[in-house]
PDB file of C-alpha atoms and ligand atoms in Angstrom:
ATOM      1  CA  MET P   1    -134.724  -0.534 246.454  1.00  0.00           C
ATOM      2  CA  THR P   2    -137.285  -3.381 246.186  1.00  0.00           C
ATOM      3  CA  LEU P   3    -134.635  -6.128 246.287  1.00  0.00           C
ATOM      4  CA  LYS P   4    -132.941  -7.125 249.093  1.00  0.00           C
ATOM      5  CA  LEU P   5    -130.586 -10.320 249.175  1.00  0.00           C
ATOM      6  CA  TYR P   6    -129.832 -11.532 252.675  1.00  0.00           C
ATOM      7  CA  PHE P   7    -126.496 -13.416 252.175  1.00  0.00           C
ATOM      8  CA  HIS P   8    -122.882 -13.743 252.652  1.00  0.00           C
ATOM      9  CA  PRO P   9    -119.951 -12.981 250.305  1.00  0.00           C
ATOM     10  CA  PHE P  10    -117.895 -16.065 250.736  1.00  0.00           C
ATOM     11  CA  SER P  11    -120.773 -18.569 250.481  1.00  0.00           C
ATOM     12  CA  SER P  12    -120.951 -21.149 247.602  1.00  0.00           C
ATOM     13  CA  PHE P  13    -124.883 -21.252 247.191  1.00  0.00           C
ATOM     14  CA  CYS P  14    -124.985 -16.775 247.721  1.00  0.00           C
ATOM     15  CA  GLN P  15    -122.592 -16.656 244.952  1.00  0.00           C
ATOM     16  CA  LYS P  16    -124.666 -18.557 242.836  1.00  0.00           C
ATOM     17  CA  VAL P  17    -127.250 -15.786 243.325  1.00  0.00           C
ATOM     18  CA  LEU P  18    -125.438 -12.996 243.122  1.00  0.00           C
ATOM     19  CA  ILE P  19    -124.094 -14.024 239.520  1.00  0.00           C
ATOM     20  CA  ALA P  20    -127.377 -14.333 238.352  1.00  0.00           C
ATOM     21  CA  LEU P  21    -128.251 -10.678 239.549  1.00  0.00           C
ATOM     22  CA  TYR P  22    -124.749  -9.688 238.055  1.00  0.00           C
ATOM     23  CA  GLU P  23    -125.604 -11.131 234.787  1.00  0.00           C
ATOM     24  CA  ASN P  24    -128.845  -9.252 234.458  1.00  0.00           C
ATOM     25  CA  ASP P  25    -127.160  -5.764 236.218  1.00  0.00           C
ATOM     26  CA  THR P  26    -130.543  -6.291 238.735  1.00  0.00           C
ATOM     27  CA  PRO P  27    -130.298  -3.487 241.060  1.00  0.00           C
ATOM     28  CA  PHE P  28    -130.661  -4.961 244.724  1.00  0.00           C
ATOM     29  CA  GLU P  29    -129.879  -4.169 248.364  1.00  0.00           C
ATOM     30  CA  ARG P  30    -127.041  -6.224 250.251  1.00  0.00           C
ATOM     31  CA  GLU P  31    -127.788  -7.567 253.798  1.00  0.00           C
ATOM     32  CA  ILE P  32    -125.060  -9.599 254.769  1.00  0.00           C
ATOM     33  CA  VAL P  33    -125.609 -12.194 257.436  1.00  0.00           C
ATOM     34  CA  ASP P  34    -122.994 -13.466 260.297  1.00  0.00           C
ATOM     35  CA  LEU P  35    -124.425 -16.762 261.348  1.00  0.00           C
ATOM     36  CA  MET P  36    -121.941 -16.661 264.080  1.00  0.00           C
ATOM     37  CA  ASP P  37    -123.429 -13.603 265.419  1.00  0.00           C
ATOM     38  CA  PRO P  38    -126.039 -14.845 267.446  1.00  0.00           C
ATOM     39  CA  ALA P  39    -127.936 -11.345 267.023  1.00  0.00           C
ATOM     40  CA  SER P  40    -127.784 -11.433 263.041  1.00  0.00           C
ATOM     41  CA  ALA P  41    -128.136 -15.339 263.135  1.00  0.00           C
ATOM     42  CA  ALA P  42    -131.599 -14.747 264.974  1.00  0.00           C
ATOM     43  CA  ASN P  43    -132.735 -11.889 263.127  1.00  0.00           C
ATOM     44  CA  PHE P  44    -132.597 -14.076 259.948  1.00  0.00           C
ATOM     45  CA  LYS P  45    -134.316 -17.122 261.254  1.00  0.00           C
ATOM     46  CA  LYS P  46    -137.012 -14.886 261.925  1.00  0.00           C
ATOM     47  CA  MET P  47    -137.449 -14.478 258.545  1.00  0.00           C
ATOM     48  CA  TRP P  48    -136.580 -18.157 257.627  1.00  0.00           C
ATOM     49  CA  PRO P  49    -136.290 -20.140 260.121  1.00  0.00           C
ATOM     50  CA  ILE P  50    -134.141 -23.045 258.445  1.00  0.00           C
ATOM     51  CA  GLY P  51    -131.445 -20.281 259.195  1.00  0.00           C
ATOM     52  CA  LYS P  52    -129.745 -20.972 255.669  1.00  0.00           C
ATOM     53  CA  PHE P  53    -129.132 -18.213 252.945  1.00  0.00           C
ATOM     54  CA  PRO P  54    -129.522 -16.766 250.613  1.00  0.00           C
ATOM     55  CA  VAL P  55    -132.990 -15.287 250.908  1.00  0.00           C
ATOM     56  CA  LEU P  56    -134.327 -12.602 248.515  1.00  0.00           C
ATOM     57  CA  ARG P  57    -136.797  -9.888 249.885  1.00  0.00           C
ATOM     58  CA  ASP P  58    -139.138  -8.634 247.286  1.00  0.00           C
ATOM     59  CA  GLU P  59    -140.943  -5.227 249.111  1.00  0.00           C
ATOM     60  CA  THR P  60    -142.939  -4.536 246.196  1.00  0.00           C
ATOM     61  CA  ARG P  61    -144.295  -7.760 245.574  1.00  0.00           C
ATOM     62  CA  GLY P  62    -144.478  -8.465 249.469  1.00  0.00           C
ATOM     63  CA  GLN P  63    -142.481 -12.269 248.781  1.00  0.00           C
ATOM     64  CA  THR P  64    -139.919 -13.768 251.069  1.00  0.00           C
ATOM     65  CA  VAL P  65    -137.897 -16.050 248.759  1.00  0.00           C
ATOM     66  CA  PRO P  66    -135.481 -18.737 249.614  1.00  0.00           C
ATOM     67  CA  GLU P  67    -133.293 -21.076 248.046  1.00  0.00           C
ATOM     68  CA  SER P  68    -130.989 -20.202 245.319  1.00  0.00           C
ATOM     69  CA  SER P  69    -132.398 -22.046 242.482  1.00  0.00           C
ATOM     70  CA  ILE P  70    -136.058 -20.614 243.263  1.00  0.00           C
ATOM     71  CA  ILE P  71    -134.390 -17.160 243.613  1.00  0.00           C
ATOM     72  CA  ILE P  72    -133.076 -17.242 240.271  1.00  0.00           C
ATOM     73  CA  GLU P  73    -136.354 -18.410 238.961  1.00  0.00           C
ATOM     74  CA  TYR P  74    -138.201 -15.573 240.410  1.00  0.00           C
ATOM     75  CA  LEU P  75    -135.618 -13.060 239.262  1.00  0.00           C
ATOM     76  CA  ALA P  76    -136.222 -14.542 235.942  1.00  0.00           C
ATOM     77  CA  GLU P  77    -139.986 -14.301 235.992  1.00  0.00           C
ATOM     78  CA  HIS P  78    -140.294 -11.005 237.479  1.00  0.00           C
ATOM     79  CA  TYR P  79    -137.298  -9.017 236.715  1.00  0.00           C
ATOM     80  CA  PRO P  80    -135.805 -10.258 233.597  1.00  0.00           C
ATOM     81  CA  GLY P  81    -132.866  -9.033 231.782  1.00  0.00           C
ATOM     82  CA  LYS P  82    -130.671  -9.642 229.069  1.00  0.00           C
ATOM     83  CA  SER P  83    -129.249 -13.058 230.201  1.00  0.00           C
ATOM     84  CA  GLU P  84    -132.353 -15.570 229.997  1.00  0.00           C
ATOM     85  CA  LEU P  85    -130.867 -17.929 232.617  1.00  0.00           C
ATOM     86  CA  VAL P  86    -133.972 -20.189 232.672  1.00  0.00           C
ATOM     87  CA  PRO P  87    -134.821 -20.691 229.015  1.00  0.00           C
ATOM     88  CA  LYS P  88    -138.608 -20.327 228.215  1.00  0.00           C
ATOM     89  CA  ASP P  89    -138.791 -23.788 226.357  1.00  0.00           C
ATOM     90  CA  ARG P  90    -140.166 -26.477 228.521  1.00  0.00           C
ATOM     91  CA  ASP P  91    -138.146 -29.173 227.395  1.00  0.00           C
ATOM     92  CA  LEU P  92    -134.854 -26.990 227.408  1.00  0.00           C
ATOM     93  CA  ALA P  93    -135.749 -25.545 230.879  1.00  0.00           C
ATOM     94  CA  ARG P  94    -136.129 -29.036 232.333  1.00  0.00           C
ATOM     95  CA  GLU P  95    -132.610 -29.969 231.013  1.00  0.00           C
ATOM     96  CA  VAL P  96    -131.437 -26.616 232.548  1.00  0.00           C
ATOM     97  CA  ARG P  97    -132.909 -27.440 235.927  1.00  0.00           C
ATOM     98  CA  PHE P  98    -131.585 -30.821 235.514  1.00  0.00           C
ATOM     99  CA  SER P  99    -127.936 -29.459 235.305  1.00  0.00           C
ATOM    100  CA  ASP P 100    -128.389 -27.145 238.073  1.00  0.00           C
ATOM    101  CA  ARG P 101    -129.589 -29.728 240.440  1.00  0.00           C
ATOM    102  CA  PHE P 102    -126.720 -31.637 239.692  1.00  0.00           C
ATOM    103  CA  PHE P 103    -124.317 -29.342 240.593  1.00  0.00           C
ATOM    104  CA  ASP P 104    -126.139 -28.386 243.800  1.00  0.00           C
ATOM    105  CA  LEU P 105    -126.787 -31.652 245.050  1.00  0.00           C
ATOM    106  CA  TYR P 106    -123.631 -33.621 243.658  1.00  0.00           C
ATOM    107  CA  VAL P 107    -120.846 -31.273 243.765  1.00  0.00           C
ATOM    108  CA  ASP P 108    -121.782 -28.095 246.048  1.00  0.00           C
ATOM    109  CA  VAL P 109    -123.725 -30.602 248.865  1.00  0.00           C
ATOM    110  CA  PRO P 110    -120.619 -33.211 248.931  1.00  0.00           C
ATOM    111  CA  MET P 111    -118.100 -30.089 248.976  1.00  0.00           C
ATOM    112  CA  GLN P 112    -119.519 -28.732 251.920  1.00  0.00           C
ATOM    113  CA  LYS P 113    -119.691 -31.731 253.549  1.00  0.00           C
ATOM    114  CA  ILE P 114    -115.587 -32.113 253.326  1.00  0.00           C
ATOM    115  CA  VAL P 115    -115.240 -28.318 254.136  1.00  0.00           C
ATOM    116  CA  ALA P 116    -117.691 -28.342 257.251  1.00  0.00           C
ATOM    117  CA  ASP P 117    -115.792 -31.425 258.670  1.00  0.00           C
ATOM    118  CA  ARG P 118    -113.060 -29.121 259.546  1.00  0.00           C
ATOM    119  CA  PHE P 119    -115.466 -26.959 261.366  1.00  0.00           C
ATOM    120  CA  ARG P 120    -116.386 -29.620 263.757  1.00  0.00           C
ATOM    121  CA  PRO P 121    -114.518 -30.085 266.673  1.00  0.00           C
ATOM    122  CA  ASP P 122    -112.079 -33.257 267.320  1.00  0.00           C
ATOM    123  CA  GLY P 123    -114.004 -36.268 268.499  1.00  0.00           C
ATOM    124  CA  LYS P 124    -117.137 -35.033 266.686  1.00  0.00           C
ATOM    125  CA  ARG P 125    -115.832 -35.203 262.992  1.00  0.00           C
ATOM    126  CA  ASP P 126    -117.296 -37.639 260.508  1.00  0.00           C
ATOM    127  CA  PRO P 127    -114.246 -39.258 258.442  1.00  0.00           C
ATOM    128  CA  HIS P 128    -116.762 -42.023 256.949  1.00  0.00           C
ATOM    129  CA  GLY P 129    -119.264 -39.181 255.722  1.00  0.00           C
ATOM    130  CA  VAL P 130    -116.586 -37.263 254.351  1.00  0.00           C
ATOM    131  CA  GLU P 131    -115.116 -40.416 252.305  1.00  0.00           C
ATOM    132  CA  GLN P 132    -118.492 -40.913 251.043  1.00  0.00           C
ATOM    133  CA  ALA P 133    -118.658 -37.150 249.873  1.00  0.00           C
ATOM    134  CA  LYS P 134    -115.363 -37.468 248.344  1.00  0.00           C
ATOM    135  CA  SER P 135    -116.323 -40.868 246.481  1.00  0.00           C
ATOM    136  CA  GLN P 136    -119.710 -38.625 245.394  1.00  0.00           C
ATOM    137  CA  LEU P 137    -117.629 -35.573 243.894  1.00  0.00           C
ATOM    138  CA  GLN P 138    -115.497 -37.900 242.130  1.00  0.00           C
ATOM    139  CA  THR P 139    -118.342 -39.577 240.495  1.00  0.00           C
ATOM    140  CA  ALA P 140    -119.831 -36.149 239.308  1.00  0.00           C
ATOM    141  CA  LEU P 141    -116.658 -34.997 238.224  1.00  0.00           C
ATOM    142  CA  GLY P 142    -116.399 -38.192 235.842  1.00  0.00           C
ATOM    143  CA  ILE P 143    -119.498 -37.034 234.517  1.00  0.00           C
ATOM    144  CA  LEU P 144    -118.962 -34.007 233.994  1.00  0.00           C
ATOM    145  CA  GLU P 145    -115.554 -34.647 232.469  1.00  0.00           C
ATOM    146  CA  ARG P 146    -117.385 -36.354 229.880  1.00  0.00           C
ATOM    147  CA  LYS P 147    -120.134 -33.958 229.295  1.00  0.00           C
ATOM    148  CA  LEU P 148    -117.571 -30.916 229.139  1.00  0.00           C
ATOM    149  CA  ALA P 149    -115.535 -32.171 226.677  1.00  0.00           C
ATOM    150  CA  SER P 150    -117.379 -30.135 223.543  1.00  0.00           C
ATOM    151  CA  LYS P 151    -119.074 -27.367 225.431  1.00  0.00           C
ATOM    152  CA  THR P 152    -118.270 -24.001 226.656  1.00  0.00           C
ATOM    153  CA  TRP P 153    -121.154 -23.800 229.421  1.00  0.00           C
ATOM    154  CA  ALA P 154    -123.107 -26.440 231.125  1.00  0.00           C
ATOM    155  CA  MET P 155    -125.646 -26.622 228.407  1.00  0.00           C
ATOM    156  CA  GLY P 156    -123.402 -25.393 225.664  1.00  0.00           C
ATOM    157  CA  ASP P 157    -123.148 -22.055 224.074  1.00  0.00           C
ATOM    158  CA  ARG P 158    -125.504 -20.279 226.295  1.00  0.00           C
ATOM    159  CA  PHE P 159    -124.873 -19.262 229.985  1.00  0.00           C
ATOM    160  CA  THR P 160    -127.757 -20.434 232.393  1.00  0.00           C
ATOM    161  CA  VAL P 161    -128.769 -20.923 235.905  1.00  0.00           C
ATOM    162  CA  ALA P 162    -126.393 -24.356 235.447  1.00  0.00           C
ATOM    163  CA  ASP P 163    -123.604 -22.406 235.372  1.00  0.00           C
ATOM    164  CA  CYS P 164    -124.609 -19.961 238.434  1.00  0.00           C
ATOM    165  CA  ALA P 165    -124.535 -23.117 240.347  1.00  0.00           C
ATOM    166  CA  ALA P 166    -121.604 -24.647 238.614  1.00  0.00           C
ATOM    167  CA  ALA P 167    -119.167 -22.128 239.663  1.00  0.00           C
ATOM    168  CA  PRO P 168    -118.777 -21.569 243.220  1.00  0.00           C
ATOM    169  CA  ALA P 169    -119.475 -25.636 243.456  1.00  0.00           C
ATOM    170  CA  LEU P 170    -116.788 -26.198 241.658  1.00  0.00           C
ATOM    171  CA  PHE P 171    -114.381 -23.744 243.006  1.00  0.00           C
ATOM    172  CA  TYR P 172    -114.495 -24.419 246.330  1.00  0.00           C
ATOM    173  CA  ALA P 173    -114.594 -28.210 245.206  1.00  0.00           C
ATOM    174  CA  ASN P 174    -110.963 -27.756 243.833  1.00  0.00           C
ATOM    175  CA  LEU P 175    -109.891 -26.039 247.021  1.00  0.00           C
ATOM    176  CA  ALA P 176    -111.472 -28.898 249.152  1.00  0.00           C
ATOM    177  CA  MET P 177    -110.204 -32.106 246.643  1.00  0.00           C
ATOM    178  CA  PRO P 178    -108.170 -30.653 244.358  1.00  0.00           C
ATOM    179  CA  PHE P 179    -109.155 -31.965 240.751  1.00  0.00           C
ATOM    180  CA  ASP P 180    -107.724 -29.555 237.975  1.00  0.00           C
ATOM    181  CA  LYS P 181    -104.802 -32.105 237.274  1.00  0.00           C
ATOM    182  CA  GLU P 182    -106.822 -35.056 236.549  1.00  0.00           C
ATOM    183  CA  TYR P 183    -110.019 -33.630 235.200  1.00  0.00           C
ATOM    184  CA  THR P 184    -108.797 -31.152 232.870  1.00  0.00           C
ATOM    185  CA  GLN P 185    -111.934 -30.774 230.852  1.00  0.00           C
ATOM    186  CA  THR P 186    -113.683 -29.610 234.004  1.00  0.00           C
ATOM    187  CA  ALA P 187    -110.876 -27.556 235.243  1.00  0.00           C
ATOM    188  CA  ALA P 188    -111.141 -25.607 231.672  1.00  0.00           C
ATOM    189  CA  TYR P 189    -114.667 -25.187 232.474  1.00  0.00           C
ATOM    190  CA  LEU P 190    -113.823 -23.737 235.712  1.00  0.00           C
ATOM    191  CA  ARG P 191    -111.383 -21.309 234.621  1.00  0.00           C
ATOM    192  CA  ARG P 192    -114.168 -20.008 232.106  1.00  0.00           C
ATOM    193  CA  LEU P 193    -116.405 -19.886 234.724  1.00  0.00           C
ATOM    194  CA  MET P 194    -113.497 -17.047 236.591  1.00  0.00           C
ATOM    195  CA  GLN P 195    -112.853 -15.359 233.588  1.00  0.00           C
ATOM    196  CA  ARG P 196    -116.812 -14.454 233.395  1.00  0.00           C
ATOM    197  CA  PRO P 197    -117.192 -11.127 234.898  1.00  0.00           C
ATOM    198  CA  SER P 198    -120.038 -11.902 237.234  1.00  0.00           C
ATOM    199  CA  PHE P 199    -118.141 -15.323 238.729  1.00  0.00           C
ATOM    200  CA  ALA P 200    -114.877 -12.961 238.615  1.00  0.00           C
ATOM    201  CA  ARG P 201    -116.516 -10.204 240.741  1.00  0.00           C
ATOM    202  CA  CYS P 202    -117.654 -12.742 243.228  1.00  0.00           C
ATOM    203  CA  ILE P 203    -114.280 -14.287 243.683  1.00  0.00           C
ATOM    204  CA  GLU P 204    -112.989 -10.558 244.287  1.00  0.00           C
ATOM    205  CA  GLU P 205    -115.562  -9.656 246.878  1.00  0.00           C
ATOM    206  CA  ALA P 206    -115.281 -13.010 248.638  1.00  0.00           C
ATOM    207  CA  LYS P 207    -111.619 -12.654 248.653  1.00  0.00           C
ATOM    208  CA  PRO P 208    -111.304 -10.600 252.479  1.00  0.00           C
ATOM    209  CA  TYR P 209    -113.219 -13.592 254.131  1.00  0.00           C
ATOM    210  CA  ARG P 210    -110.731 -16.241 252.607  1.00  0.00           C
ATOM    211  CA  HIS P 211    -109.274 -16.972 256.275  1.00  0.00           C
ATOM    212  CA  PHE P 212    -113.059 -18.380 257.023  1.00  0.00           C
ATOM    213  CA  PHE P 213    -111.792 -21.161 254.881  1.00  0.00           C
ATOM    214  CA  PRO P 214    -111.232 -23.932 257.247  1.00  0.00           C
ATOM    215  CA  ILE P 215    -108.951 -26.189 255.096  1.00  0.00           C
ATOM    216  CA  LYS P 216    -105.685 -24.412 256.124  1.00  0.00           C
ATOM    217  CA  ASP P 217    -103.534 -26.137 253.956  1.00  0.00           C
ATOM    218  CA  ALA P 218    -105.750 -25.265 250.715  1.00  0.00           C
ATOM    219  CA  ASP P 219    -103.750 -24.488 247.808  1.00  0.00           C
ATOM    220  CA  TRP P 220    -105.139 -21.398 245.887  1.00  0.00           C
ATOM    221  CA  SER P 221    -102.827 -21.190 243.302  1.00  0.00           C
ATOM    222  CA  PHE P 222    -105.222 -22.746 240.814  1.00  0.00           C
ATOM    223  CA  ALA P 223    -107.606 -19.415 241.992  1.00  0.00           C
ATOM    224  CA  GLU P 224    -104.707 -16.886 242.020  1.00  0.00           C
ATOM    225  CA  ALA P 225    -103.406 -18.214 238.421  1.00  0.00           C
ATOM    226  CA  VAL P 226    -106.917 -17.618 236.909  1.00  0.00           C
ATOM    227  CA  ALA P 227    -107.855 -14.188 238.465  1.00  0.00           C
ATOM    228  CA  SER P 228    -104.337 -12.772 237.384  1.00  0.00           C
ATOM    229  CA  PHE P 229    -105.148 -13.944 233.946  1.00  0.00           C
ATOM    230  CA  ALA P 230    -108.290 -12.314 234.144  1.00  0.00           C
ATOM    231  CA  ALA P 231    -107.371  -8.833 235.212  1.00  0.00           C
TER     232      ALA P 231
HETATM  233  N1  GSH E 301    -130.551 -25.595 249.145  1.00  0.00           N
HETATM  234  C1  GSH E 301    -130.036 -24.083 249.703  1.00  0.00           C
HETATM  235  C2  GSH E 301    -128.850 -24.522 250.473  1.00  0.00           C
HETATM  236  C3  GSH E 301    -128.390 -23.203 251.058  1.00  0.00           C
HETATM  237  C4  GSH E 301    -127.061 -23.437 251.693  1.00  0.00           C
HETATM  238  O1  GSH E 301    -126.525 -24.666 252.149  1.00  0.00           O
HETATM  239  N2  GSH E 301    -126.600 -22.619 252.304  1.00  0.00           N
HETATM  240  C5  GSH E 301    -125.530 -22.317 253.465  1.00  0.00           C
HETATM  241  C6  GSH E 301    -124.254 -21.604 252.665  1.00  0.00           C
HETATM  242  S1  GSH E 301    -123.509 -21.952 251.556  1.00  0.00           S
HETATM  243  C7  GSH E 301    -125.910 -21.990 254.430  1.00  0.00           C
HETATM  244  O2  GSH E 301    -126.680 -21.305 254.778  1.00  0.00           O
HETATM  245  N3  GSH E 301    -125.184 -22.585 255.393  1.00  0.00           N
HETATM  246  C8  GSH E 301    -125.454 -22.181 256.863  1.00  0.00           C
HETATM  247  C9  GSH E 301    -125.899 -23.485 257.865  1.00  0.00           C
HETATM  248  O3  GSH E 301    -126.317 -24.394 257.531  1.00  0.00           O
HETATM  249  O4  GSH E 301    -126.087 -23.157 259.000  1.00  0.00           O
HETATM  250  C10 GSH E 301    -130.080 -23.158 248.549  1.00  0.00           C
HETATM  251  O5  GSH E 301    -130.070 -23.843 247.525  1.00  0.00           O
HETATM  252  O6  GSH E 301    -130.018 -22.073 248.510  1.00  0.00           O
END
């Protein structure tokens, strides 16, 4: 098989790419990277020394492609499918890319800061950084709440790379800093994302790894309620 994805099923940025692959039924091989395992991590870093996943390897074209948004752009260009996740129209594509950046930088990154702080040992935590991340997430949710009021997907009627970015970022954000009661439009959007077969599959595949989530008192009821509705 030509495409191999180096990833972990529980990772938000990896799920973003999995959604894109599932949307288009793109065939690919899976290589789960366990960054906790020194051998697996060292092997992965030989390919991409930055050490962050996902990374896509395309043997046919001799390309190694890191970065979730760039992987989805690459797939759209070289392995297009029924779902055009990056529009051809340049102005529309720029708006879609902006929305993708928004979910990555202002939802996913602060969510990860909140979650990752729980992995730190006592005395090494960063409460100020976590407060800043929560405040940034709150601001982002306020913007989304207004923007999503009249939309099915991030860009309107069509499902794009922005929704691939939004789905796991909002899913984990609602566990790290529950917002579904206060930001009801955004919660409704997250519900629609969770019912989309591509993301519902990611949620299912990530289930066996939930014990990795370091916020042990996280409330999974929203995730469970939607999952049972979707089933
Ligand atoms: N900008 C990157 C971010 C990737 C990223 O942060 N991946 C996380 C998992 S969700 C990771 O590899 N974390 C491991 C680490 O930082 O050591 C992308 O869009 O792919």
